[in-house]
Amino acid sequence: MRRFMAFAVDENWRNKMAWKFLARAAALSLSLLLIACGGDSGSTPLAGGSNNNGGDNGSGTPTTPGVTVGSIQLITSTPSIGSSGQDKAQITALVRDQNGILTPGLEVAFNASNNGSLTVTNQTTTDAGQASAELSTQGDARNRTISVTASTGGVSNSVNIAVTGTNMSLTGPSAISNGANASYEARLLDSSGQGIGNTAVSVSSQKNTVSSPTLTTDASGRVQFQLTASSGGSDTVVVSAYEGESRVSAQININVSADSFAFGTLADNEVEIDTPQALSVTWTQNGAPVVGQTVRFSTTRGTLSNSSVTTNAQGTAQVSISSSDVGIAEVTASADAAGGSQIQANTTIEFVSSAPHEVNIRASKTQVSTNDEASIITTVRDVNGNLVKNATVEFTLVDPTGGTLSPGTVNTDSQGRAISTYRSTSSISDKDGVQVTARITRQDSSTDEASISLTVAGRALTLILGTGNTIAAPNETVYDMPWSVLVTDANGNASTNQPVQLSVLPLEFYKGTYSYNGDLWVTNVSQSCQTNHADPVNGTEIANPASAPTSVSTDASGSVEFDIRYPKGECSWVRVRLTATSNVEGFTSSNSREFILPCLSADLTNEDVRPPGGTESPYNPTACN
């Protein structure tokens, strides 16, 4: 006696089965009546039926025997969805036969145009003639129109859903003095206000010069650029993304005055922290100094000596700036020009620390495969924790496997980072058998160092398949059995983003019947038969009763979950083999599990309700050899 723990089905199951039994009995009685009346190939079909024998309908879509599809009506729960991917449209297909009767048991094929993402929630029409799918825009935030098409029995229909909400914004000054630079920022956002990254943005100006005509958004959907004013008068700055119906844009109308308003050139844009740096702006109009006018100053980092200064006889306004922490400072100067317009100029300086005190070290990965590489990343800070730029970091390597580390000496960047690359050979190491050390020299000639250990391991993989003690019934005709596969390397570490191929093949099928033992329906197997997968010479070939995804990829934990799906009528009557296979550099690893396709326990406990597929094995008519 086999017992399978599983989810319970709903309480209306008995009523549904009773009505189906009555409907089938009525149909059988009517068929016998027609035969008795001498019905032949020229007889008029019943409503909703035809004289064909079902099977293939000519379009490759199997249909319910005796049914000719007359029409498909597509209904969407909403005419539009947001571009963020969070919204979903429920698509319902109503399938009617040639007499307008809603028809159950037909498989409906759904597809979506324009990179729409479809999840088919019910491919086979229900008793109400309904099949359904769910549409989203995951991974594509463009505004566009998606056409969803449903087809069965040579008949198809479509419905359009608009994707909306993606937009662009542009911020920056609307007035610039001739010869000055102005900074602008554009943002590309989806319908939920989240930035859209890694997307090309076009930038243009009718009369003046932009720093780059094409930019790529960062993770927050931002691009930044500068405009150099070289032509007086009005101008328009335009940013745009995407093409055709998906194009979004933003613009700012600017005015370039006849005034020249610009920062003086600095001898060095790098300034030591806690050291004042003088900045000056010179304002002229038609070549003559503008005297006695107020210039306002602001900065994104540090402290200014004054927030506003009056221009002197040379038209110059000067302030000093200092900062106690490192980083980029953008300084803006602005003034009110003749006619009420505002002129503006920008400059940037970088505050740096040049007093290294401490070095930290990390690796992009500490488990390195043979013939692989890892980045060794150091961070240098001063005594106050500020990142140190231009500090020299010396790397040394102790590695019995013969690996290399290059370059050996690196200067830190603005983020205080110095990066070297370790490359392994074909030899493996002991655990933590490779050591990399980074050293810095302080201004007082003392040193600080930090080390990290690496392990070089082979690429052999171990696969482990596992399942629980539950299965699910997503609809009235199939079961889903959950499985997971765990992939580890030679050291037992999770193998991430590793492709795994899956297969499910039948090994044995069983003939026999169900009987009720007072508690549940149990199988009485009269004969077991090997398939051609178990015995290639004498085995019987049968259709594969179960399916699994062709390929899956492991997550950060080295595992991935998937379902095996099979018709309910196959449960208890077929033993299958599930195999997971993965390959690394020509080395293949696999793992298999054999089991009999289980039934839901709730489907076997009611004596008044037949087991899935009936009380007889579907393979009773099949010859063993």
Coordinates of C-alpha atoms in Angstrom, one line a residue:
M1 CA 0.0 0.0 0.0
R2 CA 1.5 3.3 -1.1
R3 CA 0.7 6.5 0.9
F4 CA 1.7 10.0 -0.4
M5 CA 1.4 13.2 1.7
A6 CA 0.0 16.0 -0.3
F7 CA -2.1 19.1 -0.4
A8 CA -5.9 18.8 -0.1
V9 CA -8.3 19.4 -3.0
D10 CA -11.4 21.6 -2.6
E11 CA -14.6 20.4 -0.9
N12 CA -16.7 20.7 -4.1
W13 CA -14.7 17.8 -5.8
R14 CA -17.4 15.2 -5.1
N15 CA -20.2 17.4 -6.6
K16 CA -18.0 18.1 -9.7
M17 CA -17.4 14.4 -10.2
A18 CA -21.0 13.6 -9.8
W19 CA -22.1 16.1 -12.4
K20 CA -19.4 15.0 -14.8
F21 CA -20.6 11.4 -14.4
L22 CA -24.2 12.3 -15.2
A23 CA -23.1 14.4 -18.2
R24 CA -21.1 11.5 -19.6
A25 CA -23.9 9.1 -19.0
A26 CA -26.4 11.3 -20.8
A27 CA -24.0 11.7 -23.7
L28 CA -23.5 7.9 -24.0
S29 CA -27.3 7.3 -23.9
L30 CA -27.8 9.9 -26.7
S31 CA -25.0 8.3 -28.8
L32 CA -26.7 4.8 -28.4
L33 CA -30.0 6.4 -29.5
L34 CA -28.4 7.8 -32.6
I35 CA -26.8 4.5 -33.5
A36 CA -30.2 2.8 -33.0
C37 CA -31.7 5.4 -35.4
G38 CA -29.2 4.5 -38.1
G39 CA -27.0 7.6 -37.9
D40 CA -24.1 7.6 -40.5
S41 CA -21.4 9.8 -41.8
G42 CA -24.0 12.1 -43.2
S43 CA -25.9 12.6 -40.0
T44 CA -26.3 16.0 -38.6
P45 CA -23.9 16.5 -35.6
L46 CA -25.0 17.5 -32.2
A47 CA -24.9 21.1 -31.1
G48 CA -21.3 22.0 -30.4
G49 CA -20.0 18.9 -32.2
S50 CA -18.9 17.7 -35.6
N51 CA -18.5 14.5 -37.5
N52 CA -14.7 14.4 -37.4
N53 CA -12.7 12.3 -34.9
G54 CA -10.9 15.1 -33.1
G55 CA -7.1 14.9 -32.9
D56 CA -5.1 17.4 -34.9
N57 CA -7.2 20.3 -36.1
G58 CA -4.9 21.1 -39.0
S59 CA -3.1 23.9 -37.1
G60 CA -1.1 21.5 -35.0
T61 CA -3.3 22.1 -31.9
P62 CA -5.0 19.1 -30.5
T63 CA -8.7 19.6 -29.8
T64 CA -11.5 17.9 -28.0
P65 CA -12.9 15.1 -30.1
G66 CA -15.9 16.2 -32.2
V67 CA -15.5 19.9 -31.6
T68 CA -15.0 22.6 -34.3
V69 CA -13.8 25.9 -32.9
G70 CA -16.0 28.7 -34.0
S71 CA -14.5 31.8 -32.3
I72 CA -12.1 33.0 -29.6
Q73 CA -12.9 36.1 -27.6
L74 CA -10.0 37.7 -25.7
I75 CA -10.6 39.8 -22.6
T76 CA -8.0 41.8 -20.7
S77 CA -8.5 42.9 -17.1
T78 CA -6.9 46.3 -17.9
P79 CA -6.2 48.2 -21.2
S80 CA -2.8 49.4 -19.9
I81 CA -0.1 48.3 -17.5
G82 CA 2.8 50.2 -16.0
S83 CA 6.3 49.9 -17.4
S84 CA 7.9 49.0 -14.1
G85 CA 7.0 45.3 -14.4
Q86 CA 5.0 45.4 -11.2
D87 CA 1.6 45.6 -12.9
K88 CA 0.0 42.6 -14.6
A89 CA -2.9 42.2 -17.0
Q90 CA -5.1 39.1 -16.7
I91 CA -5.8 37.7 -20.2
T92 CA -8.8 35.5 -20.6
A93 CA -9.7 33.6 -23.8
L94 CA -13.3 32.5 -24.2
V95 CA -13.5 29.6 -26.7
R96 CA -16.8 28.9 -28.4
D97 CA -17.7 26.2 -30.9
Q98 CA -19.4 26.8 -34.3
N99 CA -22.7 27.1 -32.5
G100 CA -21.4 29.6 -30.0
I101 CA -21.2 27.2 -27.1
L102 CA -18.3 27.7 -24.6
T103 CA -16.2 24.6 -25.0
P104 CA -14.0 22.8 -22.4
G105 CA -10.9 20.7 -22.9
L106 CA -9.2 22.7 -25.7
E107 CA -5.5 23.6 -25.5
V108 CA -5.0 27.3 -26.2
A109 CA -1.7 28.7 -27.4
F110 CA -0.8 32.2 -26.1
N111 CA 1.9 34.5 -27.4
A112 CA 2.9 38.1 -26.9
S113 CA 4.5 40.6 -29.2
N114 CA 7.0 43.5 -28.5
N115 CA 8.9 41.7 -25.8
G116 CA 5.9 41.1 -23.5
S117 CA 6.3 38.5 -20.7
L118 CA 3.5 35.9 -20.6
T119 CA 2.8 33.4 -17.9
V120 CA 0.1 30.8 -19.0
T121 CA -2.0 30.1 -15.9
N122 CA -4.5 27.8 -17.5
Q123 CA -3.7 26.5 -21.0
T124 CA -6.7 24.1 -21.3
T125 CA -10.1 25.6 -21.4
T126 CA -12.3 25.0 -18.3
D127 CA -15.9 23.9 -18.2
A128 CA -16.7 27.6 -18.8
G129 CA -14.6 27.5 -22.0
Q130 CA -11.9 29.7 -20.5
A131 CA -8.1 29.6 -20.8
S132 CA -6.0 32.3 -19.2
A133 CA -2.6 33.9 -19.1
E134 CA -0.9 36.8 -17.3
L135 CA 1.0 39.6 -19.0
S136 CA 3.8 41.7 -17.5
T137 CA 6.7 43.8 -18.8
Q138 CA 9.5 42.4 -16.8
G139 CA 12.9 43.4 -18.0
D140 CA 11.7 45.9 -20.6
A141 CA 10.6 49.3 -19.4
R142 CA 9.8 50.9 -22.8
N143 CA 6.4 52.5 -23.4
R144 CA 4.8 50.4 -26.2
T145 CA 1.8 48.4 -27.3
I146 CA 1.9 44.6 -26.7
S147 CA -0.4 42.4 -28.7
V148 CA -1.5 39.2 -27.0
T149 CA -2.7 36.4 -29.4
A150 CA -4.6 33.3 -28.4
S151 CA -5.2 30.5 -30.9
T152 CA -6.7 27.0 -31.1
G153 CA -8.3 24.8 -33.7
G154 CA -7.1 27.1 -36.5
V155 CA -8.9 30.1 -35.0
S156 CA -7.1 33.1 -33.3
N157 CA -7.8 36.5 -31.9
S158 CA -5.7 39.3 -30.4
V159 CA -6.0 42.1 -27.9
N160 CA -3.7 45.1 -27.4
I161 CA -2.4 46.3 -24.0
A162 CA -0.6 49.6 -23.7
V163 CA 2.6 49.8 -21.6
T164 CA 2.9 53.3 -20.1
G165 CA 4.6 55.4 -17.5
T166 CA 8.2 55.6 -18.6
N167 CA 9.4 59.3 -18.7
M168 CA 12.4 61.5 -18.8
S169 CA 13.3 64.7 -16.8
L170 CA 16.0 67.3 -17.4
T171 CA 17.3 69.7 -14.8
G172 CA 19.9 72.5 -15.2
P173 CA 20.2 76.3 -15.7
S174 CA 18.0 78.1 -18.3
A175 CA 20.5 81.0 -18.6
I176 CA 24.2 80.8 -19.3
S177 CA 26.8 83.4 -20.0
N178 CA 28.7 83.2 -23.3
G179 CA 31.8 81.0 -22.9
A180 CA 30.7 79.4 -19.7
N181 CA 30.0 75.8 -18.9
A182 CA 26.7 74.6 -17.3
S183 CA 25.9 71.2 -15.8
Y184 CA 22.7 69.3 -16.6
E185 CA 21.3 66.0 -15.3
A186 CA 18.7 63.9 -17.0
R187 CA 16.8 61.0 -15.4
L188 CA 15.0 58.1 -17.1
L189 CA 12.3 56.6 -14.8
D190 CA 9.7 53.8 -15.1
S191 CA 6.1 54.0 -14.1
S192 CA 7.0 53.4 -10.4
G193 CA 9.6 56.2 -10.3
Q194 CA 12.5 53.8 -10.3
G195 CA 15.5 54.7 -12.4
I196 CA 16.1 52.7 -15.6
G197 CA 19.8 51.8 -15.9
N198 CA 22.1 50.8 -18.8
T199 CA 20.0 52.7 -21.4
A200 CA 21.4 54.9 -24.2
V201 CA 20.3 58.6 -23.9
S202 CA 20.8 61.1 -26.8
V203 CA 21.8 64.7 -25.9
S204 CA 21.6 67.6 -28.4
S205 CA 21.8 71.4 -28.5
Q206 CA 20.8 73.5 -31.5
K207 CA 23.5 76.1 -31.3
N208 CA 26.0 75.2 -28.5
T209 CA 28.2 72.2 -27.6
V210 CA 27.4 69.3 -25.3
S211 CA 30.1 67.2 -23.7
S212 CA 28.8 64.0 -25.2
P213 CA 26.0 63.4 -27.7
T214 CA 25.3 59.9 -26.4
L215 CA 25.4 58.7 -22.8
T216 CA 24.4 55.6 -20.8
T217 CA 22.2 55.8 -17.7
D218 CA 23.7 54.6 -14.4
A219 CA 21.8 52.2 -12.0
S220 CA 19.6 55.1 -10.9
G221 CA 18.7 56.1 -14.4
R222 CA 20.8 59.2 -14.4
V223 CA 23.1 60.8 -17.0
Q224 CA 25.1 64.0 -16.4
F225 CA 26.6 66.3 -19.1
Q226 CA 27.9 69.8 -19.6
L227 CA 27.0 72.4 -22.1
T228 CA 29.6 74.9 -23.3
A229 CA 27.9 78.2 -24.4
S230 CA 29.5 79.4 -27.6
S231 CA 26.6 81.1 -29.4
G232 CA 24.5 84.0 -27.9
G233 CA 20.7 84.0 -28.0
S234 CA 18.1 81.3 -27.3
D235 CA 18.7 77.6 -27.6
T236 CA 17.1 74.3 -26.7
V237 CA 18.7 71.3 -25.0
V238 CA 17.0 68.0 -25.7
V239 CA 17.5 64.6 -24.1
S240 CA 15.8 61.4 -25.4
A241 CA 15.8 57.7 -25.0
Y242 CA 14.4 54.8 -27.2
E243 CA 13.0 55.1 -30.7
G244 CA 9.6 55.0 -32.4
E245 CA 6.5 54.7 -30.3
S246 CA 8.7 54.1 -27.2
R247 CA 10.6 57.4 -27.5
V248 CA 10.6 59.6 -24.4
S249 CA 12.2 63.0 -24.2
A250 CA 12.7 66.2 -22.1
Q251 CA 14.0 69.6 -23.0
I252 CA 15.1 73.0 -21.5
N253 CA 14.9 76.3 -23.3
I254 CA 18.0 78.3 -22.5
N255 CA 19.3 81.8 -23.1
V256 CA 23.0 82.5 -23.7
S257 CA 23.7 86.1 -22.8
A258 CA 26.3 88.4 -24.3
D259 CA 28.0 88.4 -20.9
S260 CA 31.1 86.3 -20.3
F261 CA 30.9 84.7 -16.8
A262 CA 33.5 82.0 -16.1
F263 CA 35.7 80.5 -13.4
G264 CA 39.4 81.0 -13.7
T265 CA 41.6 78.0 -14.5
L266 CA 43.1 76.2 -11.5
A267 CA 46.7 75.0 -11.6
D268 CA 45.6 71.7 -10.0
N269 CA 42.1 70.4 -9.5
E270 CA 43.3 68.2 -6.7
V271 CA 43.3 70.0 -3.3
E272 CA 44.6 68.5 0.0
I273 CA 41.9 68.3 2.6
D274 CA 41.8 71.1 5.3
T275 CA 43.7 73.3 2.8
P276 CA 42.0 76.5 1.6
Q277 CA 41.8 76.9 -2.2
A278 CA 41.1 80.3 -3.9
L279 CA 38.4 80.3 -6.6
S280 CA 37.6 83.3 -8.8
V281 CA 35.0 84.3 -11.4
T282 CA 35.5 87.0 -14.0
W283 CA 32.4 88.8 -15.4
T284 CA 32.7 90.9 -18.6
Q285 CA 30.1 92.3 -21.0
N286 CA 31.1 93.0 -24.6
G287 CA 34.7 92.7 -23.3
A288 CA 34.3 95.3 -20.5
P289 CA 34.5 94.3 -16.8
V290 CA 31.2 94.3 -14.9
V291 CA 32.0 96.2 -11.7
G292 CA 30.1 96.3 -8.4
Q293 CA 27.7 93.4 -9.1
T294 CA 26.9 90.6 -6.7
V295 CA 28.0 87.0 -7.5
R296 CA 26.6 84.2 -5.4
F297 CA 28.6 81.0 -4.7
S298 CA 27.5 77.5 -3.6
T299 CA 29.2 74.1 -3.3
T300 CA 28.2 70.5 -2.9
R301 CA 31.1 69.7 -0.6
G302 CA 33.3 71.7 1.9
T303 CA 32.9 75.3 3.2
L304 CA 33.1 78.6 1.3
S305 CA 34.6 81.7 2.8
N306 CA 31.7 83.8 1.6
S307 CA 28.3 82.9 0.0
S308 CA 28.3 86.2 -2.1
V309 CA 31.0 88.6 -3.3
T310 CA 30.9 91.9 -5.2
T311 CA 33.0 92.1 -8.4
N312 CA 36.0 94.4 -8.3
A313 CA 37.4 96.8 -10.9
Q314 CA 38.5 93.8 -13.1
G315 CA 35.0 92.3 -12.9
T316 CA 36.4 89.5 -10.6
A317 CA 34.7 87.9 -7.5
Q318 CA 36.9 85.6 -5.4
V319 CA 36.2 83.1 -2.6
S320 CA 38.2 80.3 -0.9
I321 CA 37.0 76.8 -0.3
S322 CA 38.2 74.0 2.0
S323 CA 36.9 70.6 3.1
S324 CA 37.8 68.2 5.9
D325 CA 36.7 65.1 3.9
V326 CA 37.7 63.8 0.5
G327 CA 35.6 63.8 -2.7
I328 CA 34.5 65.9 -5.6
A329 CA 33.0 69.3 -5.0
E330 CA 31.0 71.1 -7.6
V331 CA 31.1 74.9 -7.1
T332 CA 28.4 77.1 -8.7
A333 CA 28.6 80.8 -9.3
S334 CA 25.5 82.8 -10.4
A335 CA 24.5 86.4 -10.9
D336 CA 21.6 88.5 -12.2
A337 CA 22.4 89.8 -15.7
A338 CA 20.7 92.7 -17.5
G339 CA 17.1 92.2 -18.4
G340 CA 16.4 90.0 -15.4
S341 CA 18.0 86.8 -16.7
Q342 CA 20.4 84.8 -14.5
I343 CA 23.8 83.7 -15.6
Q344 CA 25.7 80.8 -14.1
A345 CA 29.1 79.0 -14.2
N346 CA 30.4 75.8 -12.7
T347 CA 33.7 74.2 -11.8
T348 CA 34.8 71.1 -10.0
I349 CA 37.7 70.3 -7.7
E350 CA 38.7 67.1 -5.9
F351 CA 39.6 67.1 -2.2
V352 CA 42.2 64.4 -1.5
S353 CA 44.1 63.0 1.4
S354 CA 47.8 62.1 0.8
A355 CA 48.6 60.6 4.2
P356 CA 48.2 56.8 4.1
H357 CA 47.8 55.2 7.5
E358 CA 45.9 51.9 7.1
V359 CA 45.4 49.3 4.3
N360 CA 42.5 46.7 4.0
I361 CA 42.4 43.9 1.6
R362 CA 39.7 41.7 0.1
A363 CA 39.3 39.4 -3.0
S364 CA 36.5 39.2 -5.6
K365 CA 36.5 35.5 -4.6
T366 CA 38.5 33.4 -2.2
Q367 CA 37.7 30.1 -3.9
V368 CA 39.5 30.2 -7.2
S369 CA 39.2 27.5 -9.9
T370 CA 42.2 26.2 -11.8
N371 CA 43.2 28.4 -14.7
D372 CA 41.0 31.2 -13.3
E373 CA 41.6 34.6 -11.9
A374 CA 40.5 36.8 -9.0
S375 CA 40.8 40.5 -8.3
I376 CA 42.7 41.5 -5.2
I377 CA 41.2 44.8 -4.0
T378 CA 42.9 47.0 -1.4
T379 CA 41.5 50.2 0.3
V380 CA 43.8 52.8 1.9
R381 CA 42.7 55.3 4.5
D382 CA 44.3 58.1 6.5
V383 CA 44.3 58.3 10.3
N384 CA 40.8 59.9 10.2
G385 CA 39.3 57.3 7.9
N386 CA 39.4 59.4 4.7
L387 CA 40.2 57.5 1.5
V388 CA 43.7 58.2 0.3
K389 CA 44.4 58.9 -3.3
N390 CA 47.8 58.3 -5.1
A391 CA 49.1 56.0 -2.2
T392 CA 51.5 53.3 -3.4
V393 CA 50.4 49.8 -2.6
E394 CA 53.0 46.9 -2.9
F395 CA 51.6 43.4 -3.4
T396 CA 53.5 40.1 -2.6
L397 CA 52.4 36.5 -3.3
V398 CA 53.1 33.2 -1.7
D399 CA 51.8 30.4 -3.9
P400 CA 53.2 26.8 -4.1
T401 CA 51.0 26.2 -7.2
G402 CA 52.9 28.7 -9.4
G403 CA 50.1 31.3 -9.8
T404 CA 50.9 34.9 -10.7
L405 CA 50.0 38.3 -9.3
S406 CA 50.1 41.4 -11.5
P407 CA 50.8 44.3 -11.3
G408 CA 53.0 44.2 -8.2
T409 CA 52.7 47.9 -7.4
V410 CA 49.6 50.0 -7.8
N411 CA 48.6 53.6 -6.9
T412 CA 45.2 54.2 -5.3
D413 CA 42.4 55.9 -7.2
S414 CA 39.9 58.5 -5.9
Q415 CA 38.1 55.8 -4.0
G416 CA 41.4 54.8 -2.2
R417 CA 41.5 51.5 -4.2
A418 CA 44.4 49.7 -5.7
I419 CA 43.6 46.5 -7.6
S420 CA 45.9 43.6 -8.7
T421 CA 44.9 40.4 -10.4
Y422 CA 45.8 36.8 -9.2
R423 CA 45.8 34.1 -11.9
S424 CA 45.9 30.5 -11.0
T425 CA 47.5 27.6 -12.9
S426 CA 46.2 24.1 -13.5
S427 CA 47.4 22.9 -10.1
I428 CA 45.2 23.0 -7.0
S429 CA 46.2 24.2 -3.6
D430 CA 45.5 23.2 0.0
K431 CA 42.7 25.1 1.7
D432 CA 43.9 28.7 2.2
G433 CA 47.1 27.6 0.6
V434 CA 47.7 30.9 -1.4
Q435 CA 48.5 34.1 0.4
V436 CA 48.5 37.7 -0.9
T437 CA 49.8 40.6 1.1
A438 CA 49.4 44.3 0.5
R439 CA 51.8 46.9 2.1
I440 CA 51.8 50.7 2.3
T441 CA 54.4 53.1 3.7
R442 CA 53.3 55.9 5.9
Q443 CA 54.7 59.5 5.8
D444 CA 56.8 58.7 8.9
S445 CA 58.3 55.7 7.0
S446 CA 56.5 53.1 9.1
T447 CA 54.4 50.5 7.3
D448 CA 51.1 48.8 7.4
E449 CA 50.1 45.6 5.7
A450 CA 47.1 43.2 5.3
S451 CA 46.9 39.7 3.9
I452 CA 44.2 37.4 2.5
S453 CA 44.2 33.7 1.8
L454 CA 42.9 32.0 -1.3
T455 CA 42.2 28.4 -2.2
V456 CA 42.7 27.0 -5.7
A457 CA 40.3 24.1 -6.4
G458 CA 39.4 22.0 -9.3
R459 CA 36.2 22.6 -11.2
A460 CA 34.6 19.2 -10.5
L461 CA 30.9 19.5 -9.5
T462 CA 28.7 17.5 -7.2
L463 CA 24.9 17.5 -7.8
I464 CA 22.4 16.5 -5.3
L465 CA 18.7 16.1 -6.1
G466 CA 16.0 16.3 -3.4
T467 CA 12.3 16.6 -2.9
G468 CA 9.8 16.9 -0.1
N469 CA 6.6 15.0 0.8
T470 CA 4.1 17.2 -0.9
I471 CA 2.8 17.7 -4.4
A472 CA 0.5 20.3 -5.8
A473 CA -2.5 20.2 -8.2
P474 CA -2.5 23.5 -10.1
N475 CA -5.7 22.4 -12.0
E476 CA -8.0 19.4 -12.4
T477 CA -5.8 17.5 -14.8
V478 CA -2.1 17.7 -13.7
Y479 CA 0.1 17.4 -10.7
D480 CA 3.3 19.4 -9.9
M481 CA 6.0 17.7 -7.9
P482 CA 8.6 20.1 -6.4
W483 CA 12.3 19.3 -6.6
S484 CA 15.5 21.1 -6.0
V485 CA 19.1 20.5 -7.1
L486 CA 22.2 21.6 -5.1
V487 CA 25.5 22.1 -7.0
T488 CA 28.8 22.3 -5.2
D489 CA 32.4 22.4 -6.3
A490 CA 35.3 20.2 -5.3
N491 CA 35.6 22.0 -1.9
G492 CA 31.9 21.8 -1.1
N493 CA 31.3 25.5 -2.0
A494 CA 28.2 26.6 -3.7
S495 CA 28.5 26.7 -7.5
T496 CA 26.6 29.9 -8.5
N497 CA 25.0 30.6 -11.9
Q498 CA 25.8 27.1 -13.0
P499 CA 23.6 25.7 -15.8
V500 CA 21.9 22.3 -15.0
Q501 CA 20.2 20.2 -17.6
L502 CA 17.2 18.1 -16.6
S503 CA 15.5 15.1 -18.0
V504 CA 12.6 12.8 -16.9
L505 CA 12.4 9.4 -18.6
P506 CA 9.9 6.5 -17.9
L507 CA 11.6 3.2 -16.7
E508 CA 8.6 1.0 -15.9
F509 CA 4.9 1.1 -16.4
Y510 CA 2.4 -1.0 -14.5
K511 CA -0.8 -2.8 -15.4
G512 CA -3.6 -3.4 -12.9
T513 CA -6.5 -1.8 -11.1
Y514 CA -7.3 0.2 -8.0
S515 CA -9.3 -1.2 -5.1
Y516 CA -10.6 0.6 -2.0
N517 CA -9.3 -1.0 1.3
G518 CA -11.5 1.0 3.7
D519 CA -9.1 3.9 4.0
L520 CA -7.9 4.7 0.5
W521 CA -7.6 3.5 -3.0
V522 CA -4.6 1.2 -3.5
T523 CA -3.1 -0.3 -6.6
N524 CA -3.2 -4.0 -7.4
V525 CA -0.4 -4.4 -10.0
S526 CA -0.9 -7.4 -12.2
Q527 CA 2.2 -6.9 -14.4
S528 CA 5.2 -4.5 -14.5
C529 CA 6.8 -3.7 -17.9
Q530 CA 10.2 -2.2 -18.7
T531 CA 10.4 0.6 -21.2
N532 CA 13.0 1.1 -23.9
H533 CA 14.8 3.5 -21.5
A534 CA 15.3 0.7 -19.0
D535 CA 15.8 -2.1 -21.6
P536 CA 16.9 -0.7 -25.0
V537 CA 16.6 -4.1 -26.7
N538 CA 13.3 -5.6 -25.4
G539 CA 11.7 -2.7 -23.6
T540 CA 8.4 -1.1 -24.7
E541 CA 8.4 2.4 -26.0
I542 CA 5.7 4.6 -24.4
A543 CA 5.1 8.3 -24.4
N544 CA 6.9 10.3 -21.7
P545 CA 4.4 10.9 -19.0
A546 CA 6.2 13.7 -17.2
S547 CA 8.1 16.9 -18.0
A548 CA 10.7 19.1 -16.4
P549 CA 12.4 22.3 -17.4
T550 CA 15.1 21.6 -20.0
S551 CA 17.7 23.7 -18.2
V552 CA 17.9 25.7 -15.0
S553 CA 20.6 27.8 -13.4
T554 CA 21.7 27.8 -9.7
D555 CA 21.3 30.9 -7.5
A556 CA 23.8 32.4 -5.0
S557 CA 23.4 29.4 -2.7
G558 CA 24.2 26.9 -5.5
S559 CA 20.7 25.6 -5.7
V560 CA 17.6 25.9 -7.9
E561 CA 14.0 24.7 -7.5
F562 CA 11.8 23.4 -10.2
D563 CA 8.6 21.3 -10.7
I564 CA 8.0 18.0 -12.5
R565 CA 4.5 18.1 -14.1
Y566 CA 2.5 15.0 -15.1
P567 CA -1.1 14.2 -15.8
K568 CA -3.1 13.0 -12.8
G569 CA -4.0 9.8 -14.6
E570 CA -0.3 8.7 -14.7
C571 CA 0.2 8.7 -11.0
S572 CA 0.8 5.3 -9.4
W573 CA 1.3 3.6 -12.8
V574 CA 4.8 4.8 -14.0
R575 CA 8.3 4.7 -12.5
V576 CA 10.5 7.4 -13.9
R577 CA 14.1 8.5 -13.6
L578 CA 14.9 12.2 -13.0
T579 CA 18.5 13.2 -14.0
A580 CA 20.3 16.4 -13.4
T581 CA 23.5 17.0 -15.5
S582 CA 26.1 19.9 -15.4
N583 CA 29.3 20.5 -17.3
V584 CA 32.4 22.5 -16.5
E585 CA 35.2 22.8 -19.0
G586 CA 34.4 19.4 -20.6
F587 CA 33.9 17.6 -17.2
T588 CA 30.3 16.3 -16.8
S589 CA 28.7 15.5 -13.5
S590 CA 25.2 14.1 -13.0
N591 CA 22.8 12.7 -10.4
S592 CA 19.6 10.7 -10.8
R593 CA 16.6 9.7 -8.7
E594 CA 14.1 7.0 -9.5
F595 CA 10.5 7.1 -8.2
I596 CA 6.9 6.2 -9.0
L597 CA 4.8 9.2 -9.9
P598 CA 2.8 9.9 -6.8
C599 CA -0.9 10.9 -6.4
L600 CA -2.3 13.4 -4.0
S601 CA -3.5 11.5 -0.8
A602 CA -6.7 13.6 -0.9
D603 CA -7.5 12.1 -4.4
L604 CA -7.3 8.5 -3.0
T605 CA -9.3 8.7 0.2
N606 CA -12.9 9.0 -0.9
E607 CA -14.5 5.7 -1.9
D608 CA -17.3 7.5 -3.8
V609 CA -14.8 9.4 -6.0
R610 CA -12.7 7.4 -8.5
P611 CA -8.9 7.7 -8.4
P612 CA -7.3 10.0 -10.9
G613 CA -7.7 8.5 -14.4
G614 CA -10.2 5.9 -13.2
T615 CA -9.9 2.5 -11.5
E616 CA -7.8 0.9 -14.2
S617 CA -4.2 1.5 -15.3
P618 CA -4.0 3.5 -18.5
Y619 CA -1.5 0.9 -19.7
N620 CA -3.7 -2.2 -19.4
P621 CA -4.1 -2.4 -23.2
T622 CA -0.3 -1.8 -23.8
A623 CA 1.8 -4.9 -24.7
C624 CA 4.9 -5.3 -22.6
N625 CA 7.2 -6.2 -25.5

